[in-house]
Amino acid sequence: MKKALITGITGQDGSYLAELLLQKGYEVHGVMRRASTFNTERVDHIYRDPHLPGTRLFLHFGDLNDASSLNTILRKVRPDEIYNLGAQSHVRVSFDVPEYTGEVTGLGTVRLLEAVRDTGLEGTRIYQASSSEMFGSSLPPQSEETRFHPRSPYGCAKVYSFWISVNYRESYGMHVSNGILFNHESPRRGETFVTRKITRAASRIKLGLQKKLFLGNLEAKRDWGYAKDYVEAMWTMLQQPQPDDYVIATGAAHSVRDLCERAFGHVGLDYRDFVEVDPKYYRPTEVDYLLGDASKAANVLGWKPRTTFAELVQIMMESDMALAQREMRAGGDGPGAHGSGE
């Protein structure tokens, strides 16, 4: 039985990846930060799902800011595969906490790579979660050959993680692959991210639980896919005999305005009656247009997205409508009306 270790297992991608690996017969170990409250809601269902072997899922306290905890976990688990998904991943927040973002999202990667070397896990294969935000202002479409020009502390930290992963691959012969994933969403996306803000707000406004939604740049275009599709690409990368770097994207871009129109339209509303732009939600430097070219992933990995943008919005809206209905039955005391453009 293969063992996999996932940093960031309690996040959107980590939870979907844990499900996938369990279904493939893995023993799955996850790294989670110690907090004063439980933050395992995205993986708790695994222990209750009769179709998922929750007895093969183990959680460990650790932190990408703490090399000793990483060493301890690696010596104990000795995984065959490592998926480094842990990060301070909110782009807008990275402007507010740039040093912390650099520590976790950037230096956290080299701490993990050094821990793998230190524990002598020579055969372990490593997936590094890279991001389309590394491209920033580079002209679309963006592929593996496109120049990086990050426009946020988060994007800069991800560029460091990308190149340090390549460096360890070339310097020490480590099986490290970078997945340059474009925006990928789901009902498990955090409510502070623009996609969930929109689908959550549209659902709550429909039920009278919220009046307005305030956003930043409505014209920003993103290549949005379904996170459940994208974790399959992560796994497939580590099954290749040679490590490499791959763009994972749908090849279709939509604006934040498009997303608003489709989400509100799903519940019979016109977004223009409820969405207002507030300049305070703009980033100090904007990324206007991200559009991925995943031809290499299609040709080498045989990976292609299965879920369209319209299907993704429908999945998220149906989930958030059910959530809003539960909230209404409980008294309707939920989050406020404000939202940013990420």
mmCIF file of C-alpha atoms in Angstrom:
data_model
loop_
_atom_site.group_PDB
_atom_site.id
_atom_site.type_symbol
_atom_site.label_atom_id
_atom_site.label_comp_id
_atom_site.label_asym_id
_atom_site.label_seq_id
_atom_site.Cartn_x
_atom_site.Cartn_y
_atom_site.Cartn_z
ATOM 1 C CA MET A 1 0.000 0.000 0.000
ATOM 2 C CA LYS A 2 1.418 3.369 -1.047
ATOM 3 C CA LYS A 3 1.642 6.174 1.502
ATOM 4 C CA ALA A 4 0.955 9.783 0.565
ATOM 5 C CA LEU A 5 1.540 12.920 2.629
ATOM 6 C CA ILE A 6 -0.490 16.058 1.907
ATOM 7 C CA THR A 7 0.344 19.473 3.337
ATOM 8 C CA GLY A 8 -2.733 21.691 3.348
ATOM 9 C CA ILE A 9 -5.020 18.654 3.582
ATOM 10 C CA THR A 10 -7.770 20.676 5.292
ATOM 11 C CA GLY A 11 -8.043 23.023 2.299
ATOM 12 C CA GLN A 12 -10.133 22.680 -0.837
ATOM 13 C CA ASP A 13 -7.538 20.829 -2.926
ATOM 14 C CA GLY A 14 -6.250 18.756 -0.038
ATOM 15 C CA SER A 15 -9.662 17.354 0.771
ATOM 16 C CA TYR A 16 -10.425 16.367 -2.834
ATOM 17 C CA LEU A 17 -6.955 14.867 -3.232
ATOM 18 C CA ALA A 18 -7.350 12.855 -0.016
ATOM 19 C CA GLU A 19 -10.578 11.367 -1.373
ATOM 20 C CA LEU A 20 -8.951 10.498 -4.689
ATOM 21 C CA LEU A 21 -5.935 8.825 -3.103
ATOM 22 C CA LEU A 22 -8.058 6.823 -0.670
ATOM 23 C CA GLN A 23 -10.155 5.594 -3.578
ATOM 24 C CA LYS A 24 -6.931 4.494 -5.284
ATOM 25 C CA GLY A 25 -5.908 2.422 -2.270
ATOM 26 C CA TYR A 26 -3.412 4.771 -0.621
ATOM 27 C CA GLU A 27 -2.783 5.292 3.064
ATOM 28 C CA VAL A 28 -3.127 9.076 3.371
ATOM 29 C CA HIS A 29 -1.425 11.318 5.911
ATOM 30 C CA GLY A 30 -2.179 15.011 6.197
ATOM 31 C CA VAL A 31 -0.340 17.905 7.812
ATOM 32 C CA MET A 32 -2.482 20.482 9.586
ATOM 33 C CA ARG A 33 -1.648 23.496 11.713
ATOM 34 C CA ARG A 34 -2.627 23.553 15.370
ATOM 35 C CA ALA A 35 -5.443 26.051 15.984
ATOM 36 C CA SER A 36 -7.718 26.953 18.873
ATOM 37 C CA THR A 37 -10.709 25.673 16.897
ATOM 38 C CA PHE A 38 -11.179 22.590 14.751
ATOM 39 C CA ASN A 39 -10.578 23.306 11.069
ATOM 40 C CA THR A 40 -11.118 19.831 9.656
ATOM 41 C CA GLU A 41 -14.636 20.330 8.269
ATOM 42 C CA ARG A 42 -13.523 19.609 4.686
ATOM 43 C CA VAL A 43 -12.218 16.137 5.588
ATOM 44 C CA ASP A 44 -14.470 15.130 8.497
ATOM 45 C CA HIS A 45 -16.959 13.486 6.140
ATOM 46 C CA ILE A 46 -14.308 10.996 5.014
ATOM 47 C CA TYR A 47 -14.492 9.227 8.365
ATOM 48 C CA ARG A 48 -18.270 8.872 7.991
ATOM 49 C CA ASP A 49 -18.506 7.980 4.284
ATOM 50 C CA PRO A 50 -19.004 4.215 3.844
ATOM 51 C CA HIS A 51 -17.512 4.488 0.343
ATOM 52 C CA LEU A 52 -14.248 6.008 1.621
ATOM 53 C CA PRO A 53 -11.829 4.063 3.866
ATOM 54 C CA GLY A 54 -11.488 6.665 6.608
ATOM 55 C CA THR A 55 -9.416 4.224 8.643
ATOM 56 C CA ARG A 56 -6.542 4.935 6.213
ATOM 57 C CA LEU A 57 -6.604 8.713 6.797
ATOM 58 C CA PHE A 58 -4.288 10.124 9.477
ATOM 59 C CA LEU A 59 -3.784 13.762 10.478
ATOM 60 C CA HIS A 60 -0.600 15.167 11.996
ATOM 61 C CA PHE A 61 0.064 18.558 13.561
ATOM 62 C CA GLY A 62 2.814 20.383 11.713
ATOM 63 C CA ASP A 63 3.651 23.649 9.990
ATOM 64 C CA LEU A 64 5.594 24.691 6.916
ATOM 65 C CA ASN A 65 7.165 27.357 9.141
ATOM 66 C CA ASP A 66 8.556 24.666 11.459
ATOM 67 C CA ALA A 67 11.239 22.472 9.906
ATOM 68 C CA SER A 68 11.489 20.221 12.958
ATOM 69 C CA SER A 69 7.822 19.251 12.717
ATOM 70 C CA LEU A 70 8.254 18.403 9.029
ATOM 71 C CA ASN A 71 11.285 16.233 9.792
ATOM 72 C CA THR A 72 9.431 14.430 12.562
ATOM 73 C CA ILE A 73 6.412 13.684 10.365
ATOM 74 C CA LEU A 74 8.540 12.487 7.449
ATOM 75 C CA ARG A 75 10.601 10.153 9.640
ATOM 76 C CA LYS A 76 7.400 8.707 11.094
ATOM 77 C CA VAL A 77 5.372 8.354 7.890
ATOM 78 C CA ARG A 78 8.099 7.811 5.234
ATOM 79 C CA PRO A 79 5.692 8.603 2.371
ATOM 80 C CA ASP A 80 6.047 7.403 -1.201
ATOM 81 C CA GLU A 81 4.464 10.616 -2.482
ATOM 82 C CA ILE A 82 4.275 14.149 -1.061
ATOM 83 C CA TYR A 83 1.804 16.777 -2.245
ATOM 84 C CA ASN A 84 2.791 20.242 -1.029
ATOM 85 C CA LEU A 85 -0.506 22.149 -1.150
ATOM 86 C CA GLY A 86 -0.014 24.161 2.052
ATOM 87 C CA ALA A 87 0.253 27.938 1.626
ATOM 88 C CA GLN A 88 -1.107 31.350 2.519
ATOM 89 C CA SER A 89 -3.045 31.229 -0.721
ATOM 90 C CA HIS A 90 -5.239 34.330 -0.725
ATOM 91 C CA VAL A 91 -3.824 36.772 -3.256
ATOM 92 C CA ARG A 92 -5.386 39.949 -1.840
ATOM 93 C CA VAL A 93 -4.425 39.034 1.731
ATOM 94 C CA SER A 94 -0.815 38.519 0.632
ATOM 95 C CA PHE A 95 -0.524 42.310 0.221
ATOM 96 C CA ASP A 96 -1.489 42.703 3.877
ATOM 97 C CA VAL A 97 0.821 39.963 5.189
ATOM 98 C CA PRO A 98 3.649 39.803 2.627
ATOM 99 C CA GLU A 99 6.313 38.562 5.053
ATOM 100 C CA TYR A 100 4.115 35.745 6.367
ATOM 101 C CA THR A 101 3.132 34.815 2.811
ATOM 102 C CA GLY A 102 6.799 34.600 1.849
ATOM 103 C CA GLU A 103 7.595 32.458 4.889
ATOM 104 C CA VAL A 104 4.837 29.903 4.357
ATOM 105 C CA THR A 105 4.259 29.937 0.607
ATOM 106 C CA GLY A 106 7.900 30.437 -0.384
ATOM 107 C CA LEU A 107 10.341 29.279 2.284
ATOM 108 C CA GLY A 108 7.940 26.559 3.444
ATOM 109 C CA THR A 109 8.715 24.728 0.207
ATOM 110 C CA VAL A 110 12.476 24.675 0.756
ATOM 111 C CA ARG A 111 11.944 23.536 4.358
ATOM 112 C CA LEU A 112 9.950 20.586 3.056
ATOM 113 C CA LEU A 113 12.474 19.752 0.332
ATOM 114 C CA GLU A 114 15.331 19.908 2.843
ATOM 115 C CA ALA A 115 13.377 17.698 5.236
ATOM 116 C CA VAL A 116 13.003 15.111 2.475
ATOM 117 C CA ARG A 117 16.754 15.191 1.849
ATOM 118 C CA ASP A 118 17.548 15.097 5.546
ATOM 119 C CA THR A 119 15.414 12.017 6.153
ATOM 120 C CA GLY A 120 16.920 10.169 3.186
ATOM 121 C CA LEU A 121 13.660 9.615 1.308
ATOM 122 C CA GLU A 122 15.428 9.157 -2.014
ATOM 123 C CA GLY A 123 12.559 7.461 -3.831
ATOM 124 C CA THR A 124 9.830 9.842 -2.670
ATOM 125 C CA ARG A 125 8.039 11.744 -5.410
ATOM 126 C CA ILE A 126 6.996 15.333 -4.709
ATOM 127 C CA TYR A 127 4.272 17.505 -6.177
ATOM 128 C CA GLN A 128 4.699 21.256 -5.742
ATOM 129 C CA ALA A 129 1.565 23.383 -6.099
ATOM 130 C CA SER A 130 2.511 26.254 -8.374
ATOM 131 C CA SER A 131 0.081 28.918 -9.539
ATOM 132 C CA SER A 132 -1.055 30.874 -12.579
ATOM 133 C CA GLU A 133 -0.501 33.991 -10.441
ATOM 134 C CA MET A 134 3.202 33.542 -11.264
ATOM 135 C CA PHE A 135 2.404 34.758 -14.786
ATOM 136 C CA GLY A 136 0.794 37.964 -13.538
ATOM 137 C CA SER A 137 0.915 40.509 -16.345
ATOM 138 C CA SER A 138 2.379 38.194 -19.007
ATOM 139 C CA LEU A 139 0.208 38.105 -22.099
ATOM 140 C CA PRO A 140 -2.219 35.196 -22.544
ATOM 141 C CA PRO A 141 -2.380 32.392 -23.354
ATOM 142 C CA GLN A 142 0.148 31.295 -20.741
ATOM 143 C CA SER A 143 2.034 27.999 -21.077
ATOM 144 C CA GLU A 144 5.101 26.365 -19.507
ATOM 145 C CA GLU A 145 7.250 28.576 -21.773
ATOM 146 C CA THR A 146 5.651 31.891 -20.731
ATOM 147 C CA ARG A 147 7.780 34.347 -18.751
ATOM 148 C CA PHE A 148 6.820 34.804 -15.099
ATOM 149 C CA HIS A 149 5.833 38.341 -14.061
ATOM 150 C CA PRO A 150 4.054 38.045 -10.683
ATOM 151 C CA ARG A 151 1.958 40.951 -9.453
ATOM 152 C CA SER A 152 1.476 40.074 -5.781
ATOM 153 C CA PRO A 153 3.510 38.829 -2.803
ATOM 154 C CA TYR A 154 1.697 35.517 -3.236
ATOM 155 C CA GLY A 155 2.744 35.273 -6.879
ATOM 156 C CA CYS A 156 6.342 36.157 -5.983
ATOM 157 C CA ALA A 157 6.437 33.494 -3.270
ATOM 158 C CA LYS A 158 5.089 30.918 -5.717
ATOM 159 C CA VAL A 159 7.802 31.821 -8.238
ATOM 160 C CA TYR A 160 10.416 31.117 -5.565
ATOM 161 C CA SER A 161 8.767 27.791 -4.757
ATOM 162 C CA PHE A 162 8.691 26.870 -8.439
ATOM 163 C CA TRP A 163 12.366 27.564 -9.046
ATOM 164 C CA ILE A 164 13.615 26.040 -5.789
ATOM 165 C CA SER A 165 11.717 22.876 -6.748
ATOM 166 C CA VAL A 166 13.388 22.864 -10.162
ATOM 167 C CA ASN A 167 16.732 23.495 -8.459
ATOM 168 C CA TYR A 168 16.350 20.513 -6.121
ATOM 169 C CA ARG A 169 15.271 18.353 -9.045
ATOM 170 C CA GLU A 170 18.358 19.303 -11.045
ATOM 171 C CA SER A 171 20.814 19.444 -8.134
ATOM 172 C CA TYR A 172 19.883 16.293 -6.258
ATOM 173 C CA GLY A 173 17.954 14.219 -8.789
ATOM 174 C CA MET A 174 14.756 14.497 -6.766
ATOM 175 C CA HIS A 175 11.460 13.557 -8.419
ATOM 176 C CA VAL A 176 9.798 16.972 -8.042
ATOM 177 C CA SER A 177 7.052 18.153 -10.397
ATOM 178 C CA ASN A 178 5.422 21.581 -10.506
ATOM 179 C CA GLY A 179 1.740 21.799 -11.322
ATOM 180 C CA ILE A 180 1.044 25.332 -12.559
ATOM 181 C CA LEU A 181 -2.661 25.294 -11.803
ATOM 182 C CA PHE A 182 -4.927 28.040 -13.049
ATOM 183 C CA ASN A 183 -7.892 29.068 -10.875
ATOM 184 C CA HIS A 184 -9.873 26.057 -9.732
ATOM 185 C CA GLU A 185 -12.992 26.271 -7.610
ATOM 186 C CA SER A 186 -15.652 24.154 -5.918
ATOM 187 C CA PRO A 187 -18.249 24.282 -3.132
ATOM 188 C CA ARG A 188 -15.302 23.718 -0.759
ATOM 189 C CA ARG A 189 -13.595 26.944 -1.789
ATOM 190 C CA GLY A 190 -13.152 29.324 1.145
ATOM 191 C CA GLU A 191 -15.812 32.021 1.427
ATOM 192 C CA THR A 192 -13.187 34.792 1.270
ATOM 193 C CA PHE A 193 -12.357 33.908 -2.356
ATOM 194 C CA VAL A 194 -14.214 35.767 -5.080
ATOM 195 C CA THR A 195 -15.985 32.756 -6.598
ATOM 196 C CA ARG A 196 -17.496 31.611 -3.306
ATOM 197 C CA LYS A 197 -18.286 35.190 -2.323
ATOM 198 C CA ILE A 198 -20.364 35.510 -5.455
ATOM 199 C CA THR A 199 -22.181 32.159 -5.285
ATOM 200 C CA ARG A 200 -22.708 32.519 -1.537
ATOM 201 C CA ALA A 201 -24.044 36.069 -1.901
ATOM 202 C CA ALA A 202 -26.347 35.205 -4.821
ATOM 203 C CA SER A 203 -27.879 32.400 -2.760
ATOM 204 C CA ARG A 204 -28.298 34.524 0.365
ATOM 205 C CA ILE A 205 -29.729 37.498 -1.558
ATOM 206 C CA LYS A 206 -32.264 35.216 -3.229
ATOM 207 C CA LEU A 207 -33.496 34.118 0.206
ATOM 208 C CA GLY A 208 -33.492 37.626 1.690
ATOM 209 C CA LEU A 209 -30.517 36.988 3.969
ATOM 210 C CA GLN A 210 -28.317 39.618 2.331
ATOM 211 C CA LYS A 211 -28.946 42.832 0.398
ATOM 212 C CA LYS A 212 -25.781 43.720 -1.489
ATOM 213 C CA LEU A 213 -22.434 42.336 -2.619
ATOM 214 C CA PHE A 214 -19.429 44.625 -2.888
ATOM 215 C CA LEU A 215 -16.599 43.560 -5.192
ATOM 216 C CA GLY A 216 -13.435 44.943 -6.732
ATOM 217 C CA ASN A 217 -12.412 44.544 -10.370
ATOM 218 C CA LEU A 218 -15.320 43.017 -12.314
ATOM 219 C CA GLU A 219 -13.370 42.982 -15.587
ATOM 220 C CA ALA A 220 -10.557 40.681 -14.421
ATOM 221 C CA LYS A 221 -10.575 37.493 -16.507
ATOM 222 C CA ARG A 222 -9.684 34.079 -15.138
ATOM 223 C CA ASP A 223 -9.430 30.525 -16.449
ATOM 224 C CA TRP A 224 -11.717 28.762 -13.953
ATOM 225 C CA GLY A 225 -11.868 24.983 -13.592
ATOM 226 C CA TYR A 226 -13.227 22.439 -11.110
ATOM 227 C CA ALA A 227 -10.871 21.518 -8.268
ATOM 228 C CA LYS A 228 -12.045 17.901 -8.303
ATOM 229 C CA ASP A 229 -10.779 17.574 -11.889
ATOM 230 C CA TYR A 230 -7.491 19.272 -11.098
ATOM 231 C CA VAL A 231 -6.378 16.982 -8.258
ATOM 232 C CA GLU A 232 -6.415 14.116 -10.758
ATOM 233 C CA ALA A 233 -3.741 15.997 -12.704
ATOM 234 C CA MET A 234 -1.640 16.284 -9.536
ATOM 235 C CA TRP A 235 -1.704 12.533 -9.009
ATOM 236 C CA THR A 236 -1.017 11.790 -12.672
ATOM 237 C CA MET A 237 2.132 13.945 -12.620
ATOM 238 C CA LEU A 238 3.659 11.792 -9.895
ATOM 239 C CA GLN A 239 2.952 8.597 -11.819
ATOM 240 C CA GLN A 240 5.259 9.693 -14.652
ATOM 241 C CA PRO A 241 8.737 8.118 -14.841
ATOM 242 C CA GLN A 242 10.353 11.555 -15.129
ATOM 243 C CA PRO A 243 9.413 14.704 -13.184
ATOM 244 C CA ASP A 244 8.411 17.796 -15.117
ATOM 245 C CA ASP A 245 6.333 20.979 -14.971
ATOM 246 C CA TYR A 246 2.796 21.261 -16.353
ATOM 247 C CA VAL A 247 0.171 23.962 -16.825
ATOM 248 C CA ILE A 248 -3.275 22.738 -15.774
ATOM 249 C CA ALA A 249 -6.151 24.839 -17.152
ATOM 250 C CA THR A 250 -9.372 24.721 -19.160
ATOM 251 C CA GLY A 251 -8.278 27.004 -21.994
ATOM 252 C CA ALA A 252 -11.330 29.261 -21.530
ATOM 253 C CA ALA A 253 -11.417 32.543 -19.606
ATOM 254 C CA HIS A 254 -14.352 34.427 -18.091
ATOM 255 C CA SER A 255 -14.569 37.738 -16.280
ATOM 256 C CA VAL A 256 -15.730 38.265 -12.716
ATOM 257 C CA ARG A 257 -18.711 40.032 -14.287
ATOM 258 C CA ASP A 258 -19.501 36.863 -16.296
ATOM 259 C CA LEU A 259 -19.422 34.852 -13.084
ATOM 260 C CA CYS A 260 -21.786 37.287 -11.378
ATOM 261 C CA GLU A 261 -24.199 37.166 -14.308
ATOM 262 C CA ARG A 262 -24.299 33.375 -14.390
ATOM 263 C CA ALA A 263 -24.493 32.878 -10.598
ATOM 264 C CA PHE A 264 -27.278 35.404 -10.022
ATOM 265 C CA GLY A 265 -29.030 34.227 -13.182
ATOM 266 C CA HIS A 266 -29.107 30.705 -11.737
ATOM 267 C CA VAL A 267 -31.591 31.951 -9.126
ATOM 268 C CA GLY A 268 -33.485 34.277 -11.456
ATOM 269 C CA LEU A 269 -31.806 37.532 -10.396
ATOM 270 C CA ASP A 270 -30.032 40.305 -12.311
ATOM 271 C CA TYR A 271 -26.623 40.838 -10.669
ATOM 272 C CA ARG A 272 -26.704 44.541 -11.634
ATOM 273 C CA ASP A 273 -29.395 45.108 -9.017
ATOM 274 C CA PHE A 274 -27.231 43.784 -6.191
ATOM 275 C CA VAL A 275 -23.504 43.992 -7.045
ATOM 276 C CA GLU A 276 -21.614 47.226 -6.453
ATOM 277 C CA VAL A 277 -17.972 48.032 -7.102
ATOM 278 C CA ASP A 278 -15.956 49.396 -4.194
ATOM 279 C CA PRO A 279 -12.434 50.579 -5.122
ATOM 280 C CA LYS A 280 -11.104 49.562 -1.705
ATOM 281 C CA TYR A 281 -11.322 45.940 -2.850
ATOM 282 C CA TYR A 282 -8.930 46.478 -5.772
ATOM 283 C CA ARG A 283 -5.461 45.010 -5.440
ATOM 284 C CA PRO A 284 -2.472 47.405 -5.421
ATOM 285 C CA THR A 285 -1.448 45.721 -8.696
ATOM 286 C CA GLU A 286 -4.084 43.952 -10.756
ATOM 287 C CA VAL A 287 -3.779 40.790 -12.834
ATOM 288 C CA ASP A 288 -6.110 41.401 -15.752
ATOM 289 C CA TYR A 289 -6.125 38.248 -17.847
ATOM 290 C CA LEU A 290 -5.080 34.670 -17.091
ATOM 291 C CA LEU A 291 -5.730 32.026 -19.745
ATOM 292 C CA GLY A 292 -3.931 28.701 -19.641
ATOM 293 C CA ASP A 293 -2.598 26.531 -22.446
ATOM 294 C CA ALA A 294 -2.634 22.965 -21.084
ATOM 295 C CA SER A 295 -1.579 21.277 -24.338
ATOM 296 C CA LYS A 296 1.445 19.661 -22.705
ATOM 297 C CA ALA A 297 -0.682 18.106 -19.955
ATOM 298 C CA ALA A 298 -3.079 16.763 -22.577
ATOM 299 C CA ASN A 299 -0.287 15.293 -24.702
ATOM 300 C CA VAL A 300 1.954 13.876 -21.953
ATOM 301 C CA LEU A 301 -0.427 13.155 -19.078
ATOM 302 C CA GLY A 302 -3.577 12.532 -21.064
ATOM 303 C CA TRP A 303 -5.342 14.996 -18.776
ATOM 304 C CA LYS A 304 -8.215 17.208 -19.865
ATOM 305 C CA PRO A 305 -10.829 19.063 -17.779
ATOM 306 C CA ARG A 306 -14.219 17.376 -17.638
ATOM 307 C CA THR A 307 -16.270 20.218 -16.112
ATOM 308 C CA THR A 308 -17.257 23.360 -18.018
ATOM 309 C CA PHE A 309 -17.510 26.831 -16.516
ATOM 310 C CA ALA A 310 -21.317 26.683 -16.678
ATOM 311 C CA GLU A 311 -21.343 23.297 -14.918
ATOM 312 C CA LEU A 312 -18.940 24.554 -12.257
ATOM 313 C CA VAL A 313 -21.131 27.556 -11.436
ATOM 314 C CA GLN A 314 -24.179 25.296 -11.276
ATOM 315 C CA ILE A 315 -22.430 22.898 -8.867
ATOM 316 C CA MET A 316 -21.409 25.779 -6.610
ATOM 317 C CA MET A 317 -24.792 27.498 -6.739
ATOM 318 C CA GLU A 318 -26.705 24.322 -5.874
ATOM 319 C CA SER A 319 -24.410 23.750 -2.899
ATOM 320 C CA ASP A 320 -24.622 27.343 -1.678
ATOM 321 C CA MET A 321 -28.404 27.468 -2.100
ATOM 322 C CA ALA A 322 -28.673 24.413 0.143
ATOM 323 C CA LEU A 323 -26.322 26.095 2.627
ATOM 324 C CA ALA A 324 -28.354 29.324 2.594
ATOM 325 C CA GLN A 325 -31.574 27.373 3.138
ATOM 326 C CA ARG A 326 -30.052 25.697 6.194
ATOM 327 C CA GLU A 327 -28.902 29.097 7.402
ATOM 328 C CA MET A 328 -32.402 30.526 6.980
ATOM 329 C CA ARG A 329 -33.926 27.667 8.973
ATOM 330 C CA ALA A 330 -31.354 28.317 11.693
ATOM 331 C CA GLY A 331 -32.240 31.989 11.945
ATOM 332 C CA GLY A 332 -30.370 33.624 9.079
ATOM 333 C CA ASP A 333 -27.509 35.062 11.120
ATOM 334 C CA GLY A 334 -24.722 34.504 8.609
ATOM 335 C CA PRO A 335 -21.813 36.480 7.141
ATOM 336 C CA GLY A 336 -22.223 40.065 6.014
ATOM 337 C CA ALA A 337 -22.818 41.469 2.581
ATOM 338 C CA HIS A 338 -19.334 42.669 1.749
ATOM 339 C CA GLY A 339 -17.010 40.872 -0.634
ATOM 340 C CA SER A 340 -13.812 41.638 -2.462
ATOM 341 C CA GLY A 341 -12.424 40.724 -5.830
ATOM 342 C CA GLU A 342 -10.143 38.220 -4.058
#
